[in-house]
PDB file of C-alpha atoms in Angstrom:
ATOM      1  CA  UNK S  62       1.688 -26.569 -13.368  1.00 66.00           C
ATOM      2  CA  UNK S  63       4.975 -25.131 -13.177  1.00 78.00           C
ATOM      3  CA  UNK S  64       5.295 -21.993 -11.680  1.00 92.00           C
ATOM      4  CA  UNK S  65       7.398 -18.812 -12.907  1.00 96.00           C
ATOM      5  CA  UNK S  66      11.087 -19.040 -13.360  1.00 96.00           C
ATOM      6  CA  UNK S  67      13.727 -16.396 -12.695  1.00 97.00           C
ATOM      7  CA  UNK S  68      17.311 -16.191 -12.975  1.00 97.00           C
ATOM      8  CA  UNK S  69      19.799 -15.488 -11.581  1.00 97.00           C
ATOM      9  CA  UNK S  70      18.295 -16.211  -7.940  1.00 96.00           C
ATOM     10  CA  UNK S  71      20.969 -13.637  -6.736  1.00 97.00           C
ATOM     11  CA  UNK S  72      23.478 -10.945  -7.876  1.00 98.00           C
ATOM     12  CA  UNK S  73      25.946  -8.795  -7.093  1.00 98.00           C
ATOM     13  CA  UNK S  74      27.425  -5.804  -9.028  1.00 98.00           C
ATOM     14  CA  UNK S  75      29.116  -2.811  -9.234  1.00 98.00           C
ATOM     15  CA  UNK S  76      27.861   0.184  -9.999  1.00 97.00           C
ATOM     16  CA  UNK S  77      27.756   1.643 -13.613  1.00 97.00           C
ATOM     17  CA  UNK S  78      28.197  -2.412 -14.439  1.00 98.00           C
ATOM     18  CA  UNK S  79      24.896  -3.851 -16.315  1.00 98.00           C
ATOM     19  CA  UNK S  80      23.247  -6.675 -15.820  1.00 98.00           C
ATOM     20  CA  UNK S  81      19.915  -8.896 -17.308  1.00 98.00           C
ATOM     21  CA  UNK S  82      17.356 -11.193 -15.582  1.00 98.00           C
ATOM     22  CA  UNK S  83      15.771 -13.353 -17.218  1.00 97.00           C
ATOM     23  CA  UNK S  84      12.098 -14.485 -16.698  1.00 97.00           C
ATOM     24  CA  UNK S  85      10.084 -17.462 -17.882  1.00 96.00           C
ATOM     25  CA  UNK S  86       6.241 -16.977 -17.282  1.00 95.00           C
ATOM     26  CA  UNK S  87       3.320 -19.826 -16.746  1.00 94.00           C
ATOM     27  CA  UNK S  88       3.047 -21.635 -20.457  1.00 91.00           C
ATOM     28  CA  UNK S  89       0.171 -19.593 -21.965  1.00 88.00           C
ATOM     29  CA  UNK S  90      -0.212 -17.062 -19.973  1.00 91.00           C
ATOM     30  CA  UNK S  91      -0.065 -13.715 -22.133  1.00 89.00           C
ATOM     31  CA  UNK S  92       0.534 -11.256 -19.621  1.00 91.00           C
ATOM     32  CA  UNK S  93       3.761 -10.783 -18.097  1.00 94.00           C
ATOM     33  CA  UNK S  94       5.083  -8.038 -15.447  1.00 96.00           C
ATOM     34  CA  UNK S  95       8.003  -6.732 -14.312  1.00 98.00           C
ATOM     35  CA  UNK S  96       8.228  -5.565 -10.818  1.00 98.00           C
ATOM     36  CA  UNK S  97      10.734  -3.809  -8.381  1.00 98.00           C
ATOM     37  CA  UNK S  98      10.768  -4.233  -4.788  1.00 97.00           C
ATOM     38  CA  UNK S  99      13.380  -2.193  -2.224  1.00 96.00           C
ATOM     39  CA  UNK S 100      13.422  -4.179   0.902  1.00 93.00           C
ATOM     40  CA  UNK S 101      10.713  -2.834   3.133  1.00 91.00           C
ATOM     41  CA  UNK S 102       8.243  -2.203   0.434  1.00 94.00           C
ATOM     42  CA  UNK S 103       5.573  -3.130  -1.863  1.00 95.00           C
ATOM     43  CA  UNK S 104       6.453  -4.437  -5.462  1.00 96.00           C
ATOM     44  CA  UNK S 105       6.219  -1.228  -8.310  1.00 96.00           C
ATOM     45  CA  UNK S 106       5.528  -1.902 -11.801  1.00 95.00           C
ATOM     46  CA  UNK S 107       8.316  -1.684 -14.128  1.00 97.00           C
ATOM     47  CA  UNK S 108       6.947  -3.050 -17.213  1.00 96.00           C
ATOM     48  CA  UNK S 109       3.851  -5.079 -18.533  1.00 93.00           C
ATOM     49  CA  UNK S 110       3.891  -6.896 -21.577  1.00 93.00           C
ATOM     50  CA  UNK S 111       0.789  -8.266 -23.077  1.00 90.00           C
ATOM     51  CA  UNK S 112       2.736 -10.780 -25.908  1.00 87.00           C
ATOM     52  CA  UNK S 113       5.159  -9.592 -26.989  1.00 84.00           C
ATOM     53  CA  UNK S 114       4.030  -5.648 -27.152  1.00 90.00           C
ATOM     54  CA  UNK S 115       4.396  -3.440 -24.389  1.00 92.00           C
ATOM     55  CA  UNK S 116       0.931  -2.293 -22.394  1.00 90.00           C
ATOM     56  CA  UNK S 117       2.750  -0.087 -19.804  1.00 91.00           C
ATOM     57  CA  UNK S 118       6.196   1.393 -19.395  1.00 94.00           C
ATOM     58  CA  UNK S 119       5.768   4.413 -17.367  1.00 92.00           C
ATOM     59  CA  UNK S 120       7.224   3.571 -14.434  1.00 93.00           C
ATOM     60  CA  UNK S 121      10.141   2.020 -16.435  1.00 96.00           C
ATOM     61  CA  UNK S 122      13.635   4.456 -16.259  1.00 96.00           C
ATOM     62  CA  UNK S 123      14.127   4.137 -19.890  1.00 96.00           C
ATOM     63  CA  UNK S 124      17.058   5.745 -19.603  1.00 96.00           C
ATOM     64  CA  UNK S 125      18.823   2.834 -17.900  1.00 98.00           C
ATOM     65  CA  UNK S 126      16.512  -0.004 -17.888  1.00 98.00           C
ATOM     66  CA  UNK S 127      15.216  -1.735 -20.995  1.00 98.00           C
ATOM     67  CA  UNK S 128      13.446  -4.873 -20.980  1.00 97.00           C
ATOM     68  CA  UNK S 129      11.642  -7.377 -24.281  1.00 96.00           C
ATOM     69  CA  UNK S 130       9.721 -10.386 -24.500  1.00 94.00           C
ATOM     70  CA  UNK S 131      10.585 -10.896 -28.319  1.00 82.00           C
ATOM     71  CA  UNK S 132       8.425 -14.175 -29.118  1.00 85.00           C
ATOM     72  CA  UNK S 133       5.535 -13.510 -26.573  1.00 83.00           C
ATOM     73  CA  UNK S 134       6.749 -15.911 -24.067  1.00 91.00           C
ATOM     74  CA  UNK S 135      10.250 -15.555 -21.957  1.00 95.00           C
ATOM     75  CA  UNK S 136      11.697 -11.707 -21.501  1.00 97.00           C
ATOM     76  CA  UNK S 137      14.795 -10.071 -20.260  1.00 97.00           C
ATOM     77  CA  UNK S 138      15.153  -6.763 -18.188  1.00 98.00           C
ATOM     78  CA  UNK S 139      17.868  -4.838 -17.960  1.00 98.00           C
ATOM     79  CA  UNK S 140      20.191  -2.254 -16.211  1.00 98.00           C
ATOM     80  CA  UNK S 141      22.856  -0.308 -17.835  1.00 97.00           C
ATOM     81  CA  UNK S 142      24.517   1.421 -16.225  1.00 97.00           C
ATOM     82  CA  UNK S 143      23.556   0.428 -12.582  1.00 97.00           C
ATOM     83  CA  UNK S 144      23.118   2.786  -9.657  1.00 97.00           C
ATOM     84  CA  UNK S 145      23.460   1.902  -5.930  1.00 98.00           C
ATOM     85  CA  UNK S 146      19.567   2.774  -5.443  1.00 97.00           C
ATOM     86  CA  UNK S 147      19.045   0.023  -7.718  1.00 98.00           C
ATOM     87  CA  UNK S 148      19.692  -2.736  -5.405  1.00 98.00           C
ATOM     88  CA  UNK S 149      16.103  -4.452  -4.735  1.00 98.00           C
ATOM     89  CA  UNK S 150      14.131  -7.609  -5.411  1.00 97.00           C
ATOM     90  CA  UNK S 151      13.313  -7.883  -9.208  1.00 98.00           C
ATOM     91  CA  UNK S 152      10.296  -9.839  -9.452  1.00 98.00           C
ATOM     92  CA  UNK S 153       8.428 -11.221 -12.469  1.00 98.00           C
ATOM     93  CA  UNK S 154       4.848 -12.361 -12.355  1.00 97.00           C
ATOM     94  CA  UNK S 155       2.596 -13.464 -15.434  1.00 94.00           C
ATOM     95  CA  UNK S 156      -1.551 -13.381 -15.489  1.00 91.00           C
ATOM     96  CA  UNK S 157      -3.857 -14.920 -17.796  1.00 85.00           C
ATOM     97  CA  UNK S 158      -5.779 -11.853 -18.229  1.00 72.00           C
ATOM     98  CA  UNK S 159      -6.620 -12.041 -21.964  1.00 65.00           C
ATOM     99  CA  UNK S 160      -6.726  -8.265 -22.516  1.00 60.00           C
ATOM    100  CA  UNK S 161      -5.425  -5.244 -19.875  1.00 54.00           C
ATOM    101  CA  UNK S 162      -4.440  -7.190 -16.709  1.00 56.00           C
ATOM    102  CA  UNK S 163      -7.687  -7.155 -15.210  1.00 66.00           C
ATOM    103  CA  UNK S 164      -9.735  -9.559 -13.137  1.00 72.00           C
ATOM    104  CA  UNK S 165      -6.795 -11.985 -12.529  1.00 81.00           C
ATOM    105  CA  UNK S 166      -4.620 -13.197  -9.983  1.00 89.00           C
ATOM    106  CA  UNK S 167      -0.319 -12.404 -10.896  1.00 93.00           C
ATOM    107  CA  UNK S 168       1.711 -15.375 -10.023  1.00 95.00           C
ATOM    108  CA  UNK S 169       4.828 -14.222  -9.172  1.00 96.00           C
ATOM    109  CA  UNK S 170       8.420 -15.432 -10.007  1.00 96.00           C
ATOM    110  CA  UNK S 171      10.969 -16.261  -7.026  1.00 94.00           C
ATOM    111  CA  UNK S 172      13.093 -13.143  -7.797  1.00 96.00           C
ATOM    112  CA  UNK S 173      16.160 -11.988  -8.445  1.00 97.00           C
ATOM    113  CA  UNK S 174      18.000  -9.998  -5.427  1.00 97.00           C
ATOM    114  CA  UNK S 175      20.320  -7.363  -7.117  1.00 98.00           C
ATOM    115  CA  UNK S 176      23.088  -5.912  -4.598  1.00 98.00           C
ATOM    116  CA  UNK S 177      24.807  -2.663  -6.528  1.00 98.00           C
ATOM    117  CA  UNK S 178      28.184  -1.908  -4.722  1.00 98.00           C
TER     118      UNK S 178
ATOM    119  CA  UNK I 152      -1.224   6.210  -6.480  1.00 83.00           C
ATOM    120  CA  UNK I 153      -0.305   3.937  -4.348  1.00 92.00           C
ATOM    121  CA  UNK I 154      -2.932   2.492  -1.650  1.00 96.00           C
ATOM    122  CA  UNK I 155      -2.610   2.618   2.232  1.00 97.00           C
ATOM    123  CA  UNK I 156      -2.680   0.203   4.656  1.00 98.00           C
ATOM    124  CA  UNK I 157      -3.043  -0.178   8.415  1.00 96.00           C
ATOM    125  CA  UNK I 158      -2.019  -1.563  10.484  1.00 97.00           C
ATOM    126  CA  UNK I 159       1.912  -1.779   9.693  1.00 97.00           C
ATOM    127  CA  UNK I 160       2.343  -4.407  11.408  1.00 97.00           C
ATOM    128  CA  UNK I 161       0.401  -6.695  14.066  1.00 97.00           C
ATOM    129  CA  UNK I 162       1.350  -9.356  16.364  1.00 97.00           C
ATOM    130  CA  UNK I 163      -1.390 -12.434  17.260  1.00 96.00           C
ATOM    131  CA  UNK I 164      -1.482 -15.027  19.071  1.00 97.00           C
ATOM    132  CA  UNK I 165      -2.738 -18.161  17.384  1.00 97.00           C
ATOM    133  CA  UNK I 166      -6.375 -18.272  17.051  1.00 96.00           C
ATOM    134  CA  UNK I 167      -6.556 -14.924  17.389  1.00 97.00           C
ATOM    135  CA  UNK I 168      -8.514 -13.043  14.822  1.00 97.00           C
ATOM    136  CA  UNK I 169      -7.146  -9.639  12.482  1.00 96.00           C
ATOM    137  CA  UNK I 170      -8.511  -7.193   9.856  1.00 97.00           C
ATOM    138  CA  UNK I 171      -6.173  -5.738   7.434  1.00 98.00           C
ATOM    139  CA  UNK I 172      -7.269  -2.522   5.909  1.00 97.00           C
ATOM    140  CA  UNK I 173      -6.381  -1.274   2.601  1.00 97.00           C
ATOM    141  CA  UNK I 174      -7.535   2.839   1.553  1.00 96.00           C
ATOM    142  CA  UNK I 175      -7.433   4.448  -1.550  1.00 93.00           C
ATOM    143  CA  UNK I 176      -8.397   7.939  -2.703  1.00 90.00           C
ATOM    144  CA  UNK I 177      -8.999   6.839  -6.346  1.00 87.00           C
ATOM    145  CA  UNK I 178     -12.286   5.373  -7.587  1.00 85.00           C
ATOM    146  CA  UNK I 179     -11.321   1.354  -7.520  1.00 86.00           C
ATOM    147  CA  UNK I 180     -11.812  -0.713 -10.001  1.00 86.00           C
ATOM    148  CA  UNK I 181     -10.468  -4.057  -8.049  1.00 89.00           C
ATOM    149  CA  UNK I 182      -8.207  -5.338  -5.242  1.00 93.00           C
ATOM    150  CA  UNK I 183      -5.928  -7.630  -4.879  1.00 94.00           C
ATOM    151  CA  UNK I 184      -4.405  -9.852  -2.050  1.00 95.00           C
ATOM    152  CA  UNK I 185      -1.001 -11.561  -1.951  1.00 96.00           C
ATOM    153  CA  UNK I 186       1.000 -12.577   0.912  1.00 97.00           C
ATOM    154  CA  UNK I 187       4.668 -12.607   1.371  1.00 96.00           C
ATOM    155  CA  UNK I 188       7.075 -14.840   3.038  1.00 96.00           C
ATOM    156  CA  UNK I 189      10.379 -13.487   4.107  1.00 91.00           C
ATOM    157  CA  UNK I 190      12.430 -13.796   1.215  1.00 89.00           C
ATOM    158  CA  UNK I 191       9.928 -15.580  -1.037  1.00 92.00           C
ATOM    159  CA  UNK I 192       7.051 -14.222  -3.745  1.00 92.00           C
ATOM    160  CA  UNK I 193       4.415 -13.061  -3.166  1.00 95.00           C
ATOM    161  CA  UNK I 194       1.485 -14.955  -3.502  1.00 95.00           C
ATOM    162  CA  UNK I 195      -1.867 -14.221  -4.376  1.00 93.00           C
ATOM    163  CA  UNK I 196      -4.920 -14.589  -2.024  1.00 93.00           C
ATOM    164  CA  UNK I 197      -7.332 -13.317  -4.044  1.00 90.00           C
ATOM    165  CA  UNK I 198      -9.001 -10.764  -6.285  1.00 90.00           C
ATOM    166  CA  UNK I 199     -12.131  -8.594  -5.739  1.00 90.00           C
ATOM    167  CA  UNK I 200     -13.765  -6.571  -8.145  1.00 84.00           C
ATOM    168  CA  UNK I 201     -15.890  -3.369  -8.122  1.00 75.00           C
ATOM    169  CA  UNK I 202     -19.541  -4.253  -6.482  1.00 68.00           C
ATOM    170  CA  UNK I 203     -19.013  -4.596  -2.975  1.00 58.00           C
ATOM    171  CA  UNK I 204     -18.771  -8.300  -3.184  1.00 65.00           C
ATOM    172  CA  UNK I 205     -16.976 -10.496  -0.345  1.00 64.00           C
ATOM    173  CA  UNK I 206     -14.997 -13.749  -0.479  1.00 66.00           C
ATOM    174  CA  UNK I 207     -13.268 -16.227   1.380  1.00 67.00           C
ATOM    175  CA  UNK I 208     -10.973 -18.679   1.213  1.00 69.00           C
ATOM    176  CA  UNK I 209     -10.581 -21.009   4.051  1.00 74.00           C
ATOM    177  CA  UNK I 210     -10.457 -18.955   7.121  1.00 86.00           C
ATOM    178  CA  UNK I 211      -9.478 -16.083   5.189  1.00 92.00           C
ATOM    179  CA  UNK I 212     -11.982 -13.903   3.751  1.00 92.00           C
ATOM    180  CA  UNK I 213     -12.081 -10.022   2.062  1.00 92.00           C
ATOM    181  CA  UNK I 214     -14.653  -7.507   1.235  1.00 90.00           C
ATOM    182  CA  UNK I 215     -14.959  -4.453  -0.557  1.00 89.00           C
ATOM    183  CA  UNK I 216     -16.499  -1.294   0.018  1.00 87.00           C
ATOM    184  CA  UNK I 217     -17.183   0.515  -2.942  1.00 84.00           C
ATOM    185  CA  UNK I 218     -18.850   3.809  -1.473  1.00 86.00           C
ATOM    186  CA  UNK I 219     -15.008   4.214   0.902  1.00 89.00           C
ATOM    187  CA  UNK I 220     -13.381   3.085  -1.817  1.00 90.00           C
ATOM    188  CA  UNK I 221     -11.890   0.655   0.632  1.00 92.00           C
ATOM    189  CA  UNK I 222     -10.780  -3.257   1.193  1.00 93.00           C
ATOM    190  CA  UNK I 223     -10.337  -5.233   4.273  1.00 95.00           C
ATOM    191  CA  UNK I 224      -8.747  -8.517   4.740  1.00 96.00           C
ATOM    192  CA  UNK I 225     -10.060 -10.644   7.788  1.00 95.00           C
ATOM    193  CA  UNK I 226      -8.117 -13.490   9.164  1.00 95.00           C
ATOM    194  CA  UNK I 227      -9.782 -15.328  11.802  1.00 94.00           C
ATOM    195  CA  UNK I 228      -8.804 -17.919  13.951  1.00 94.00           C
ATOM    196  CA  UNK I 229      -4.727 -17.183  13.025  1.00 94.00           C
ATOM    197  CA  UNK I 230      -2.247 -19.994  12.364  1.00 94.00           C
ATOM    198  CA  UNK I 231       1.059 -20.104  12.184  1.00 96.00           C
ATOM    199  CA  UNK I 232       1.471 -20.295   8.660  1.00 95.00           C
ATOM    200  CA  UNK I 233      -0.461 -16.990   8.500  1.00 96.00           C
ATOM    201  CA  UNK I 234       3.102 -15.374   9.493  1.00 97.00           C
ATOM    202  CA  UNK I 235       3.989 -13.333   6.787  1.00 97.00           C
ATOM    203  CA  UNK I 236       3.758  -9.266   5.217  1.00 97.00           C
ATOM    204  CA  UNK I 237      -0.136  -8.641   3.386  1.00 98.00           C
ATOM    205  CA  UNK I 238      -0.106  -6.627   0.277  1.00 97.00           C
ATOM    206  CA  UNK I 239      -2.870  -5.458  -1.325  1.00 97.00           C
ATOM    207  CA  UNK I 240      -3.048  -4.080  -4.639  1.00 95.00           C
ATOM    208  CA  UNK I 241      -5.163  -1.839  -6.282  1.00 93.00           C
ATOM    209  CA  UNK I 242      -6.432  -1.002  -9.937  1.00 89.00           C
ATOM    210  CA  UNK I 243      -8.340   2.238 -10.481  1.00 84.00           C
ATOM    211  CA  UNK I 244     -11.035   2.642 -13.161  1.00 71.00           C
ATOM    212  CA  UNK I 245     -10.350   4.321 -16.640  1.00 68.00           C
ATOM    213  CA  UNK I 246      -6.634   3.308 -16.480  1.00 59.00           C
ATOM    214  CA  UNK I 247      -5.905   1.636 -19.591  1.00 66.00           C
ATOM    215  CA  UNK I 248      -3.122  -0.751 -18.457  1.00 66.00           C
ATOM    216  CA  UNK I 249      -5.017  -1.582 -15.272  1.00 80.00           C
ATOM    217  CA  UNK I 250      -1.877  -1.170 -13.350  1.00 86.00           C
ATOM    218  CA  UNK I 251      -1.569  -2.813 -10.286  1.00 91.00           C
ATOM    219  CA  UNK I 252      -0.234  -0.667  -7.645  1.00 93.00           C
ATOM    220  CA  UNK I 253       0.633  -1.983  -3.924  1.00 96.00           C
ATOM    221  CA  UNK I 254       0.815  -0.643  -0.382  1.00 97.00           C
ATOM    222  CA  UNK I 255       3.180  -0.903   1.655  1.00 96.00           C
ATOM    223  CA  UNK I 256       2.180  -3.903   3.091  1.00 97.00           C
ATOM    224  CA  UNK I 257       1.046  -4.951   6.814  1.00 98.00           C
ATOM    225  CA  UNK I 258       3.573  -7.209   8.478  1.00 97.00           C
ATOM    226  CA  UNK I 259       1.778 -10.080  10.732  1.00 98.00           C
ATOM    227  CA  UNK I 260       3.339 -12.226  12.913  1.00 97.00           C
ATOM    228  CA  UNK I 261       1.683 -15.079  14.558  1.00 97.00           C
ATOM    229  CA  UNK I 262       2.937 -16.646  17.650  1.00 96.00           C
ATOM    230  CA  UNK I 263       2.151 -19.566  19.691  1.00 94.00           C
TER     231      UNK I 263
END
């Protein structure tokens, strides 16, 4: 089975620039997530989508990020404009948790690595 | 709220055995186990849910202990491939999303 695809692997930017990443989850598998992880730590929830509606934003800084998964399957997260703390690993991972995100294993994406200069 | 784990970090020799604890002061609903690579995803271990159940997969196995709302991860007989930084990840009961929130992670290094 193919696994979860991200792109760009890698990306460098400067700040108040914007960028998107785009993510690709395991074919049928209805819940996607968007994580964040600053070297050192653990990944932090962004955004989880259950099809194409969103379960779970409040981690998300709506005020610069945005993110959609329009058709239920691949989605796009944003940054506009970018700030130096947001250089970190931007990982995606998808579940086949049919409902809330529970009692499955995440398979996660590659990631992105987003240097802000 | 995020979970804690201890050690940090831990060095073994291989065949060497190592438990990997996990805390949380929120009633848990399940916990997760992924391991990282340097520079790759993580990837999960396994998953265990609310009932104090334990499982294992190959020479690594997990339990949970509902009552101190705690997890540990045991890895006996260490390889080499067992190099890498254990995350666990916790979802607490009566959160809607079930968001799953990680520690910091425990960095283990295995060594000939």
């Amino acid at each position: 089975e193919a696994g979860v695809a991200q792109s760009p692997r890698y990306k460098i930017i400067e700040k108040r620039q914007s960028v998107a990443f785009w993510c690709n989850p395991i074919s049928g598998h209805a819940t996607l997530y968007w994580y964040q992880q600053i070297l050192g730590q653990g990944p932090k929830l962004l955004i989880q989508f259950q099809n194409n509606g969103v379960v779970d934003d409040s981690q998300l800084p709506k005020d610069r990020f945005s993110a959609e998964r329009l058709k239920g399957v691949d989605s796009t997260l944003k940054i506009q404009p970018a700030k130096l703390e947001d250089s970190a690993v931007y990982l995606c991972a998808s579940s086949s948790a049919p409902r809330g995100g529970k009692d499955y294993g995440y398979t996660f994406g590659s990631g992105t690595r987003l240097t802000v200069v | 709220q995020q979970p804690v784990q201890s050690p940090q970090a831990v060095i073994l020799r291989e065949g060497e055995d190592a438990v990997i604890n996990c805390s949380s002061s929120k009633a848990l609903y399940s916990v997760h186990w992924y391991r990282q690579k340097h520079g790759e995803a993580p990837v999960f271990l396994m998953i265990l849910l609310k009932g104090g159940e334990q499982k294992g997969h190959d020479k690594i196995s997990a339990s949970f202990n509902e009552k101190k709302q705690q997890s540990s991860l045991y890895l006996t007989a260490s390889q080499l491939s067992y190099s890498g930084t254990y995350f666990c990840g916790t979802q607490y009961s009566g959160a809607g999303s079930y968001q799953l929130t990680f520690g910091k992670g425990t960095k283990l290094s295995v060594i000939p």
